[in-house]
Short mmCIF file of C-alpha atoms in Angstrom, two decimals:
data_model
loop_
_atom_site.label_atom_id
_atom_site.label_comp_id
_atom_site.label_asym_id
_atom_site.label_seq_id
_atom_site.Cartn_x
_atom_site.Cartn_y
_atom_site.Cartn_z
CA UNK K 827 -52.71 18.24 -70.62
CA UNK K 828 -56.30 17.16 -70.16
CA UNK K 829 -55.37 14.35 -67.75
CA UNK K 830 -54.42 14.73 -64.07
CA UNK K 831 -50.75 14.27 -63.17
CA UNK K 832 -49.68 10.61 -62.99
CA UNK K 833 -48.84 8.85 -59.75
CA UNK K 834 -45.10 9.13 -59.20
CA UNK K 835 -42.64 6.77 -57.49
CA UNK K 836 -42.32 7.65 -53.79
CA UNK K 837 -45.64 9.50 -53.62
CA UNK K 838 -46.92 9.72 -50.01
CA UNK K 839 -49.96 7.52 -49.40
CA UNK K 840 -52.37 10.09 -47.93
CA UNK K 841 -55.05 8.62 -45.66
CA UNK K 842 -56.54 9.63 -42.32
CA UNK K 843 -53.22 10.43 -40.67
CA UNK K 844 -52.41 12.79 -43.56
CA UNK K 845 -55.78 14.50 -43.22
CA UNK K 846 -55.26 15.00 -39.47
CA UNK K 847 -51.75 16.47 -39.74
CA UNK K 848 -52.56 18.61 -42.76
CA UNK K 849 -55.78 19.72 -41.08
CA UNK K 850 -53.79 21.06 -38.15
CA UNK K 851 -51.69 23.14 -40.54
CA UNK K 852 -54.87 24.41 -42.19
CA UNK K 853 -56.13 25.37 -38.72
CA UNK K 854 -53.10 27.61 -38.30
CA UNK K 855 -53.83 29.22 -41.66
CA UNK K 856 -57.48 29.66 -40.63
CA UNK K 857 -56.45 31.69 -37.57
CA UNK K 858 -53.93 33.70 -39.62
CA UNK K 859 -56.71 34.71 -42.04
CA UNK K 860 -58.93 35.82 -39.15
CA UNK K 861 -56.15 38.11 -37.96
CA UNK K 862 -55.25 39.29 -41.47
CA UNK K 863 -58.79 40.29 -42.39
CA UNK K 864 -59.88 41.62 -39.00
CA UNK K 865 -59.07 45.17 -40.10
CA UNK K 866 -61.46 44.80 -43.04
CA UNK K 867 -64.48 45.04 -40.72
CA UNK K 868 -62.82 47.66 -38.49
CA UNK K 869 -61.70 50.21 -41.08
CA UNK K 870 -64.22 52.88 -40.09
CA UNK K 871 -63.55 52.27 -36.37
CA UNK K 872 -59.78 52.44 -36.96
CA UNK K 873 -60.11 55.79 -38.73
CA UNK K 874 -62.00 57.16 -35.71
CA UNK K 875 -59.71 55.56 -33.10
CA UNK K 876 -56.47 56.84 -34.63
CA UNK K 877 -57.89 60.06 -36.22
CA UNK K 878 -56.62 59.29 -39.73
CA UNK K 879 -57.77 59.86 -43.32
CA UNK K 880 -58.24 57.35 -46.16
CA UNK K 881 -54.59 57.33 -47.24
CA UNK K 882 -53.37 56.73 -43.70
CA UNK K 883 -56.00 54.04 -43.19
CA UNK K 884 -54.86 52.23 -46.32
CA UNK K 885 -51.30 52.29 -44.95
CA UNK K 886 -52.30 49.69 -42.33
CA UNK K 887 -53.13 47.09 -44.97
CA UNK K 888 -50.38 48.24 -47.33
CA UNK K 889 -47.67 47.83 -44.69
CA UNK K 890 -49.08 44.49 -43.57
CA UNK K 891 -49.14 43.17 -47.14
CA UNK K 892 -45.78 44.75 -47.98
CA UNK K 893 -44.18 42.79 -45.17
CA UNK K 894 -46.13 39.70 -46.27
CA UNK K 895 -45.02 40.00 -49.88
CA UNK K 896 -41.42 40.79 -48.96
CA UNK K 897 -41.26 37.67 -46.79
CA UNK K 898 -42.51 35.24 -49.43
CA UNK K 899 -39.19 34.24 -51.00
CA UNK K 900 -37.35 34.09 -47.63
CA UNK K 901 -40.18 31.99 -46.21
CA UNK K 902 -40.08 29.68 -49.24
CA UNK K 903 -36.36 29.16 -48.66
CA UNK K 904 -36.96 28.58 -44.93
CA UNK K 905 -39.61 25.95 -45.64
CA UNK K 906 -37.30 24.15 -48.08
CA UNK K 907 -34.44 24.13 -45.55
CA UNK K 908 -36.04 24.01 -42.08
CA UNK K 909 -39.31 22.17 -42.66
CA UNK K 910 -42.92 23.09 -42.06
CA UNK K 911 -43.23 22.74 -38.28
CA UNK K 912 -40.51 25.23 -37.38
CA UNK K 913 -41.68 27.84 -39.87
CA UNK K 914 -45.36 27.51 -38.92
CA UNK K 915 -44.51 27.72 -35.22
CA UNK K 916 -42.55 30.92 -35.69
CA UNK K 917 -45.37 32.33 -37.80
CA UNK K 918 -47.97 31.67 -35.07
CA UNK K 919 -45.85 33.42 -32.43
CA UNK K 920 -45.43 36.50 -34.63
CA UNK K 921 -49.00 36.92 -35.86
CA UNK K 922 -50.44 36.33 -32.37
CA UNK K 923 -48.12 38.94 -30.89
CA UNK K 924 -49.11 41.35 -33.67
CA UNK K 925 -52.83 40.87 -33.07
CA UNK K 926 -52.47 41.38 -29.33
CA UNK K 927 -50.34 44.50 -29.80
CA UNK K 928 -52.92 45.90 -32.23
CA UNK K 929 -55.60 45.40 -29.58
CA UNK K 930 -53.63 47.47 -27.09
CA UNK K 931 -52.50 50.20 -29.49
CA UNK K 932 -53.65 53.77 -28.94
CA UNK K 933 -51.31 55.55 -31.35
CA UNK K 934 -51.10 55.29 -35.12
CA UNK K 935 -47.39 54.39 -35.07
CA UNK K 936 -47.81 51.54 -32.60
CA UNK K 937 -50.76 50.18 -34.55
CA UNK K 938 -48.71 50.25 -37.79
CA UNK K 939 -45.87 48.30 -36.14
CA UNK K 940 -48.39 45.76 -34.86
CA UNK K 941 -49.82 45.13 -38.34
CA UNK K 942 -46.29 44.76 -39.73
CA UNK K 943 -45.52 42.10 -37.11
CA UNK K 944 -48.79 40.36 -37.91
CA UNK K 945 -47.98 40.42 -41.63
CA UNK K 946 -44.58 38.83 -40.96
CA UNK K 947 -46.14 35.91 -39.11
CA UNK K 948 -48.99 35.58 -41.60
CA UNK K 949 -46.42 35.29 -44.41
CA UNK K 950 -45.17 32.01 -42.96
CA UNK K 951 -48.47 30.15 -43.05
CA UNK K 952 -49.81 29.48 -46.53
CA UNK K 953 -46.60 28.30 -48.20
CA UNK K 954 -46.02 26.02 -45.21
CA UNK K 955 -49.52 24.54 -45.57
CA UNK K 956 -48.99 23.95 -49.30
CA UNK K 957 -45.72 22.18 -48.53
CA UNK K 958 -47.38 20.12 -45.79
CA UNK K 959 -50.02 18.95 -48.27
CA UNK K 960 -47.35 18.03 -50.82
CA UNK K 961 -45.51 15.95 -48.19
CA UNK K 962 -48.56 14.04 -46.98
CA UNK K 963 -50.70 13.54 -50.13
CA UNK K 964 -50.04 12.12 -53.62
CA UNK K 965 -49.14 14.69 -56.29
CA UNK K 966 -52.34 14.08 -58.24
CA UNK K 967 -54.30 15.41 -55.24
CA UNK K 968 -52.38 18.68 -55.31
CA UNK K 969 -54.97 20.96 -56.99
CA UNK K 970 -57.82 19.81 -54.77
CA UNK K 971 -55.72 19.95 -51.58
CA UNK K 972 -54.64 23.52 -52.36
CA UNK K 973 -58.21 24.64 -53.07
CA UNK K 974 -59.53 23.07 -49.87
CA UNK K 975 -56.77 24.75 -47.85
CA UNK K 976 -57.76 28.09 -49.36
CA UNK K 977 -61.42 27.29 -48.66
CA UNK K 978 -60.78 26.85 -44.94
CA UNK K 979 -58.70 30.00 -44.99
CA UNK K 980 -61.69 31.88 -46.37
CA UNK K 981 -63.73 30.46 -43.53
CA UNK K 982 -61.43 32.54 -41.32
CA UNK K 983 -62.51 35.56 -43.34
CA UNK K 984 -66.10 34.55 -42.62
CA UNK K 985 -65.34 34.66 -38.89
CA UNK K 986 -64.04 38.21 -39.34
CA UNK K 987 -67.06 39.45 -41.28
CA UNK K 988 -69.65 37.75 -39.05
CA UNK K 989 -68.22 37.27 -35.55
CA UNK K 990 -65.57 39.95 -35.13
CA UNK K 991 -67.75 42.62 -36.74
CA UNK K 992 -70.48 42.00 -34.15
CA UNK K 993 -68.07 41.78 -31.23
CA UNK K 994 -66.40 45.01 -32.29
CA UNK K 995 -69.62 46.96 -31.95
CA UNK K 996 -70.78 45.23 -28.76
CA UNK K 997 -67.58 44.59 -26.77
CA UNK K 998 -65.33 47.31 -28.18
CA UNK K 999 -61.89 47.47 -29.79
CA UNK K 1000 -59.52 46.06 -27.16
CA UNK K 1001 -61.63 43.10 -25.92
CA UNK K 1002 -62.39 42.04 -29.50
CA UNK K 1003 -58.82 42.03 -30.82
CA UNK K 1004 -57.23 40.79 -27.58
CA UNK K 1005 -59.80 38.02 -27.24
CA UNK K 1006 -59.17 36.82 -30.79
CA UNK K 1007 -55.44 36.52 -30.01
CA UNK K 1008 -56.26 33.56 -27.73
CA UNK K 1009 -56.93 31.49 -30.86
CA UNK K 1010 -53.27 31.92 -31.81
CA UNK K 1011 -52.12 30.53 -28.47
CA UNK K 1012 -54.39 27.49 -28.90
CA UNK K 1013 -53.13 26.54 -32.37
CA UNK K 1014 -49.52 27.04 -31.27
CA UNK K 1015 -49.93 24.44 -28.52
CA UNK K 1016 -51.59 21.97 -30.88
CA UNK K 1017 -48.91 22.52 -33.51
CA UNK K 1018 -46.03 21.92 -31.11
CA UNK K 1019 -47.59 18.72 -29.78
CA UNK K 1020 -49.06 17.05 -32.85
CA UNK K 1021 -47.71 18.41 -36.15
CA UNK K 1022 -45.22 16.30 -38.13
CA UNK K 1023 -43.41 17.50 -41.24
CA UNK K 1024 -43.78 14.29 -43.27
CA UNK K 1025 -44.88 10.63 -42.92
CA UNK K 1026 -42.35 8.00 -41.90
CA UNK K 1027 -40.33 6.74 -44.83
CA UNK K 1028 -40.93 9.87 -46.91
CA UNK K 1029 -38.15 12.13 -45.69
CA UNK K 1030 -37.63 15.05 -48.10
CA UNK K 1031 -34.48 15.70 -50.06
CA UNK K 1032 -32.78 18.69 -48.46
CA UNK K 1033 -31.44 21.25 -50.92
CA UNK K 1034 -27.62 21.30 -50.55
CA UNK K 1035 -26.15 24.46 -49.05
CA UNK K 1036 -22.96 25.21 -50.99
CA UNK K 1037 -21.90 28.67 -49.94
CA UNK K 1038 -23.30 32.17 -50.05
CA UNK K 1039 -24.46 31.91 -53.65
CA UNK K 1040 -26.70 28.87 -53.07
CA UNK K 1041 -29.74 30.92 -52.05
CA UNK K 1042 -29.44 33.18 -55.08
CA UNK K 1043 -29.02 30.16 -57.37
CA UNK K 1044 -32.09 28.45 -55.93
CA UNK K 1045 -34.20 31.56 -56.47
CA UNK K 1046 -32.90 32.00 -60.02
CA UNK K 1047 -33.56 28.35 -60.91
CA UNK K 1048 -37.14 28.65 -59.71
CA UNK K 1049 -37.63 31.97 -61.53
CA UNK K 1050 -36.23 30.68 -64.82
CA UNK K 1051 -38.96 28.07 -65.04
CA UNK K 1052 -41.76 29.50 -67.25
CA UNK K 1053 -44.34 27.78 -65.04
CA UNK K 1054 -43.15 29.73 -62.01
CA UNK K 1055 -43.45 33.06 -63.81
CA UNK K 1056 -46.81 32.17 -65.35
CA UNK K 1057 -48.07 31.11 -61.92
CA UNK K 1058 -46.92 34.39 -60.41
CA UNK K 1059 -48.76 36.47 -63.03
CA UNK K 1060 -51.91 34.36 -62.71
CA UNK K 1061 -51.83 34.96 -58.97
CA UNK K 1062 -51.06 38.66 -59.53
CA UNK K 1063 -54.01 39.17 -61.88
CA UNK K 1064 -56.70 37.14 -60.17
CA UNK K 1065 -56.26 37.61 -56.42
CA UNK K 1066 -56.15 41.34 -55.76
CA UNK K 1067 -59.71 42.57 -56.61
CA UNK K 1068 -61.29 40.46 -53.87
CA UNK K 1069 -58.35 41.02 -51.52
CA UNK K 1070 -58.68 44.81 -51.76
CA UNK K 1071 -62.45 44.57 -51.29
CA UNK K 1072 -62.32 42.26 -48.26
CA UNK K 1073 -59.17 43.55 -46.61
CA UNK K 1074 -60.07 47.23 -46.41
CA UNK K 1075 -62.18 49.06 -48.99
CA UNK K 1076 -65.29 46.89 -49.33
CA UNK K 1077 -67.00 48.04 -46.15
CA UNK K 1078 -66.35 51.80 -46.70
CA UNK K 1079 -67.41 51.50 -50.36
CA UNK K 1080 -70.69 49.77 -49.55
CA UNK K 1081 -71.53 52.07 -46.63
CA UNK K 1082 -70.25 55.46 -47.81
CA UNK K 1083 -70.60 55.19 -51.59
CA UNK K 1084 -73.59 52.84 -51.91
CA UNK K 1085 -75.55 54.04 -48.88
CA UNK K 1086 -75.97 50.62 -47.27
CA UNK K 1087 -76.12 49.97 -43.54
CA UNK K 1088 -73.19 48.26 -41.88
CA UNK K 1089 -75.30 45.16 -41.38
CA UNK K 1090 -76.20 44.90 -45.06
CA UNK K 1091 -72.61 45.64 -46.11
CA UNK K 1092 -71.41 42.90 -43.77
CA UNK K 1093 -73.79 40.44 -45.40
CA UNK K 1094 -72.40 41.30 -48.83
CA UNK K 1095 -68.84 40.79 -47.60
CA UNK K 1096 -69.97 37.46 -46.19
CA UNK K 1097 -71.36 36.59 -49.62
CA UNK K 1098 -67.92 37.14 -51.15
CA UNK K 1099 -66.47 34.66 -48.67
CA UNK K 1100 -69.22 32.06 -49.19
CA UNK K 1101 -68.88 32.36 -52.95
CA UNK K 1102 -65.12 31.89 -52.62
CA UNK K 1103 -65.62 28.67 -50.67
CA UNK K 1104 -68.18 27.25 -53.09
CA UNK K 1105 -66.23 28.16 -56.22
CA UNK K 1106 -63.04 26.76 -54.69
CA UNK K 1107 -64.58 23.30 -54.45
CA UNK K 1108 -65.81 23.50 -58.05
CA UNK K 1109 -62.48 24.74 -59.43
CA UNK K 1110 -60.57 22.07 -57.50
CA UNK K 1111 -62.74 19.28 -58.93
CA UNK K 1112 -62.52 20.62 -62.48
CA UNK K 1113 -58.75 21.10 -62.44
CA UNK K 1114 -58.16 17.73 -60.76
CA UNK K 1115 -59.96 16.01 -63.65
CA UNK K 1116 -59.11 18.33 -66.56
CA UNK K 1117 -55.71 19.94 -66.16
CA UNK K 1118 -56.11 21.94 -69.37
CA UNK K 1119 -58.98 23.88 -67.79
CA UNK K 1120 -56.64 25.85 -65.53
CA UNK K 1121 -55.90 28.79 -67.81
CA UNK K 1122 -59.47 29.16 -69.19
CA UNK K 1123 -60.79 29.27 -65.62
CA UNK K 1124 -58.24 31.92 -64.63
CA UNK K 1125 -58.85 34.09 -67.69
CA UNK K 1126 -62.62 33.70 -67.42
CA UNK K 1127 -62.49 34.87 -63.80
CA UNK K 1128 -60.45 37.94 -64.78
CA UNK K 1129 -62.91 38.81 -67.55
CA UNK K 1130 -65.98 38.39 -65.31
CA UNK K 1131 -64.42 40.45 -62.53
CA UNK K 1132 -63.52 43.30 -64.89
CA UNK K 1133 -66.99 43.28 -66.45
CA UNK K 1134 -68.82 43.47 -63.12
CA UNK K 1135 -66.44 46.06 -61.70
CA UNK K 1136 -66.92 48.26 -64.78
CA UNK K 1137 -70.70 47.85 -64.68
CA UNK K 1138 -70.90 48.99 -61.05
CA UNK K 1139 -68.57 51.93 -61.71
CA UNK K 1140 -70.50 53.07 -64.80
CA UNK K 1141 -74.01 52.56 -63.40
CA UNK K 1142 -76.07 55.75 -63.75
CA UNK K 1143 -77.28 57.35 -60.56
CA UNK K 1144 -75.79 57.61 -57.10
CA UNK K 1145 -76.14 53.94 -56.13
CA UNK K 1146 -75.94 50.66 -58.01
CA UNK K 1147 -78.97 48.37 -57.54
CA UNK K 1148 -78.75 45.68 -54.90
CA UNK K 1149 -78.95 42.82 -57.43
CA UNK K 1150 -75.84 44.16 -59.19
CA UNK K 1151 -73.90 44.45 -55.93
CA UNK K 1152 -74.90 40.87 -55.10
CA UNK K 1153 -73.68 39.61 -58.49
CA UNK K 1154 -70.43 41.56 -58.11
CA UNK K 1155 -69.79 39.99 -54.71
CA UNK K 1156 -70.49 36.50 -56.07
CA UNK K 1157 -68.02 37.05 -58.92
CA UNK K 1158 -65.41 38.50 -56.57
CA UNK K 1159 -65.67 35.25 -54.66
CA UNK K 1160 -64.13 33.43 -57.62
CA UNK K 1161 -60.92 35.48 -57.43
CA UNK K 1162 -59.39 33.44 -54.59
CA UNK K 1163 -59.88 30.02 -56.23
CA UNK K 1164 -58.59 31.42 -59.54
CA UNK K 1165 -55.44 32.71 -57.83
CA UNK K 1166 -54.73 29.19 -56.52
CA UNK K 1167 -54.29 28.07 -60.13
CA UNK K 1168 -51.01 29.97 -60.10
CA UNK K 1169 -49.51 27.48 -57.64
CA UNK K 1170 -50.56 24.59 -59.88
CA UNK K 1171 -48.50 26.05 -62.71
CA UNK K 1172 -45.44 26.46 -60.49
CA UNK K 1173 -45.54 23.15 -58.61
CA UNK K 1174 -44.89 20.71 -61.51
CA UNK K 1175 -42.31 23.11 -62.95
CA UNK K 1176 -39.96 22.63 -59.97
CA UNK K 1177 -38.48 19.64 -58.11
CA UNK K 1178 -39.63 19.06 -54.49
CA UNK K 1179 -36.58 20.70 -52.93
CA UNK K 1180 -37.37 23.95 -54.77
CA UNK K 1181 -41.16 24.06 -54.49
CA UNK K 1182 -41.23 26.24 -51.38
CA UNK K 1183 -39.12 28.86 -53.14
CA UNK K 1184 -41.32 28.72 -56.26
CA UNK K 1185 -44.49 29.01 -54.17
CA UNK K 1186 -43.02 32.07 -52.47
CA UNK K 1187 -42.46 33.72 -55.85
CA UNK K 1188 -46.02 32.94 -56.92
CA UNK K 1189 -47.60 34.10 -53.66
CA UNK K 1190 -45.70 37.36 -53.85
CA UNK K 1191 -47.45 38.23 -57.13
CA UNK K 1192 -50.99 38.67 -55.82
CA UNK K 1193 -49.90 40.57 -52.75
CA UNK K 1194 -47.79 43.03 -54.74
CA UNK K 1195 -50.89 43.74 -56.84
CA UNK K 1196 -52.99 44.12 -53.68
CA UNK K 1197 -50.51 46.54 -52.12
CA UNK K 1198 -50.41 48.64 -55.27
CA UNK K 1199 -54.20 48.80 -55.54
CA UNK K 1200 -54.76 49.52 -51.84
CA UNK K 1201 -52.40 52.48 -52.11
CA UNK K 1202 -53.87 53.70 -55.40
CA UNK K 1203 -57.44 53.58 -54.07
CA UNK K 1204 -56.51 55.50 -50.91
CA UNK K 1205 -54.63 58.20 -52.82
CA UNK K 1206 -57.37 58.56 -55.44
CA UNK K 1207 -60.07 58.80 -52.77
CA UNK K 1208 -58.24 61.70 -51.12
CA UNK K 1209 -57.51 63.34 -54.47
CA UNK K 1210 -61.07 63.08 -55.83
CA UNK K 1211 -63.04 63.88 -52.68
CA UNK K 1212 -64.03 60.28 -51.87
CA UNK K 1213 -65.05 59.35 -55.42
CA UNK K 1214 -65.05 55.56 -55.18
CA UNK K 1215 -65.93 55.06 -58.82
CA UNK K 1216 -62.80 56.86 -59.96
CA UNK K 1217 -60.64 55.26 -57.28
CA UNK K 1218 -61.69 51.71 -58.12
CA UNK K 1219 -60.78 52.19 -61.79
CA UNK K 1220 -57.18 51.53 -60.72
CA UNK K 1221 -58.18 47.85 -60.73
CA UNK K 1222 -58.26 47.78 -64.53
CA UNK K 1223 -54.66 48.97 -64.86
CA UNK K 1224 -53.34 46.06 -62.80
CA UNK K 1225 -55.57 43.56 -64.59
CA UNK K 1226 -54.34 44.73 -67.98
CA UNK K 1227 -50.71 44.40 -66.92
CA UNK K 1228 -51.19 40.90 -65.54
CA UNK K 1229 -53.22 39.73 -68.50
CA UNK K 1230 -50.52 40.81 -70.96
CA UNK K 1231 -47.92 38.75 -69.08
CA UNK K 1232 -50.14 35.67 -68.85
CA UNK K 1233 -50.73 35.72 -72.60
CA UNK K 1234 -47.00 36.17 -73.21
CA UNK K 1235 -45.92 33.22 -71.05
CA UNK K 1236 -48.73 30.69 -71.46
CA UNK K 1237 -47.45 28.79 -74.52
CA UNK K 1238 -43.90 28.44 -73.25
CA UNK K 1239 -45.03 27.27 -69.81
CA UNK K 1240 -47.53 24.75 -71.15
CA UNK K 1241 -44.99 23.29 -73.57
CA UNK K 1242 -42.46 22.92 -70.76
CA UNK K 1243 -45.02 21.21 -68.51
CA UNK K 1244 -46.00 18.75 -71.25
CA UNK K 1245 -42.34 17.75 -71.55
CA UNK K 1246 -42.11 17.18 -67.80
CA UNK K 1247 -45.31 15.10 -67.69
CA UNK K 1248 -44.04 12.84 -70.47
CA UNK K 1249 -40.72 12.44 -68.66
CA UNK K 1250 -42.53 11.59 -65.40
CA UNK K 1251 -44.62 8.90 -67.11
CA UNK K 1252 -41.51 7.34 -68.66
CA UNK K 1253 -39.79 7.36 -65.26
CA UNK K 1254 -42.86 5.75 -63.64
CA UNK K 1255 -42.87 2.92 -66.20
CA UNK K 1256 -39.15 2.17 -65.76
CA UNK K 1257 -38.91 2.31 -61.98
CA UNK K 1258 -39.04 -1.27 -60.52
CA UNK K 1259 -41.90 -2.04 -58.14
#
């Protein structure tokens, strides 16, 4: 378990062409993240524009993520059956239309529908990018490729916290959101012209369609693998604290509860993103060289996040000191890279024709946790008179649930993966060159 996965027969060669095609898919994901996180810097403005309270404001992100999470398994099946290009293209059309409609919305109901449409398109991006990487790069590069894809996605978050936040307060609501939608049109054109599902000579095995029950059987086969379930719970437990902070509640918490200016709060949100990018590179290198480090890294990230969150909540006085908020934001930045470890448990547990479905199951985990926490924070804020300390304690409940499932599944999943690695090495030795 301490060695990287062996090279397998039929592995794609990688190279410059692979980087170019995969990079185009990552560009689509980059734009999707800009659109997904754009509300995170506009939460206060959205509350004023639509005349809504905290619970109603949280509904924007909850609905968007609910649609995203609900689409994960269908999208995984679509990627396995239709290929990356078709699914990514549909995703770009939907999330661009959603962003443009949000720019033009003046009523709460229309804005909600726009975020739902955006969430549907966003749901089609990350699993497609993971599959694109698996089709163009050798399997041993998988952990690093996934972390780098997530890193560029977080760069989209950086655009939201730095660029969109400034445009929002200088240009206004409609020009900012409508202008950003032009990026979706650009990546759609590039995708249609240049993207290719796989290199020549490496056509994927298409999962056979044998009647109405084939979809259900494919989902069940992926779910029965302990690695898929462990990956889902790792993603569930690690991703949501940073997601909740960046997607909606970070800016209001820092401004309203901690007394910071919007500029300073924006810098702290930017720090979360920069930390995510830096930690992603480190985690990718470590896991690529020492596969056994995956679970310690995930569990260590959960422990550090809980410790910092509890320290900020329990700090005496009205406001936590700036150094503590900085440390918390740095630690929150590790949540994204830790959540990517979930996919690395699921990928070797499933054959290529089922990996999209398994990735959909994993990706659903973190977003279900995010939806639950977004709703809980909004309800608790309204119930406690905007007491952020009490509201953010809901984080610990979700972390405890996820941690219990990780500890329950870890031994079974690791034993199963060891068996598969041994079988792969035997197959590699006996396949003629």
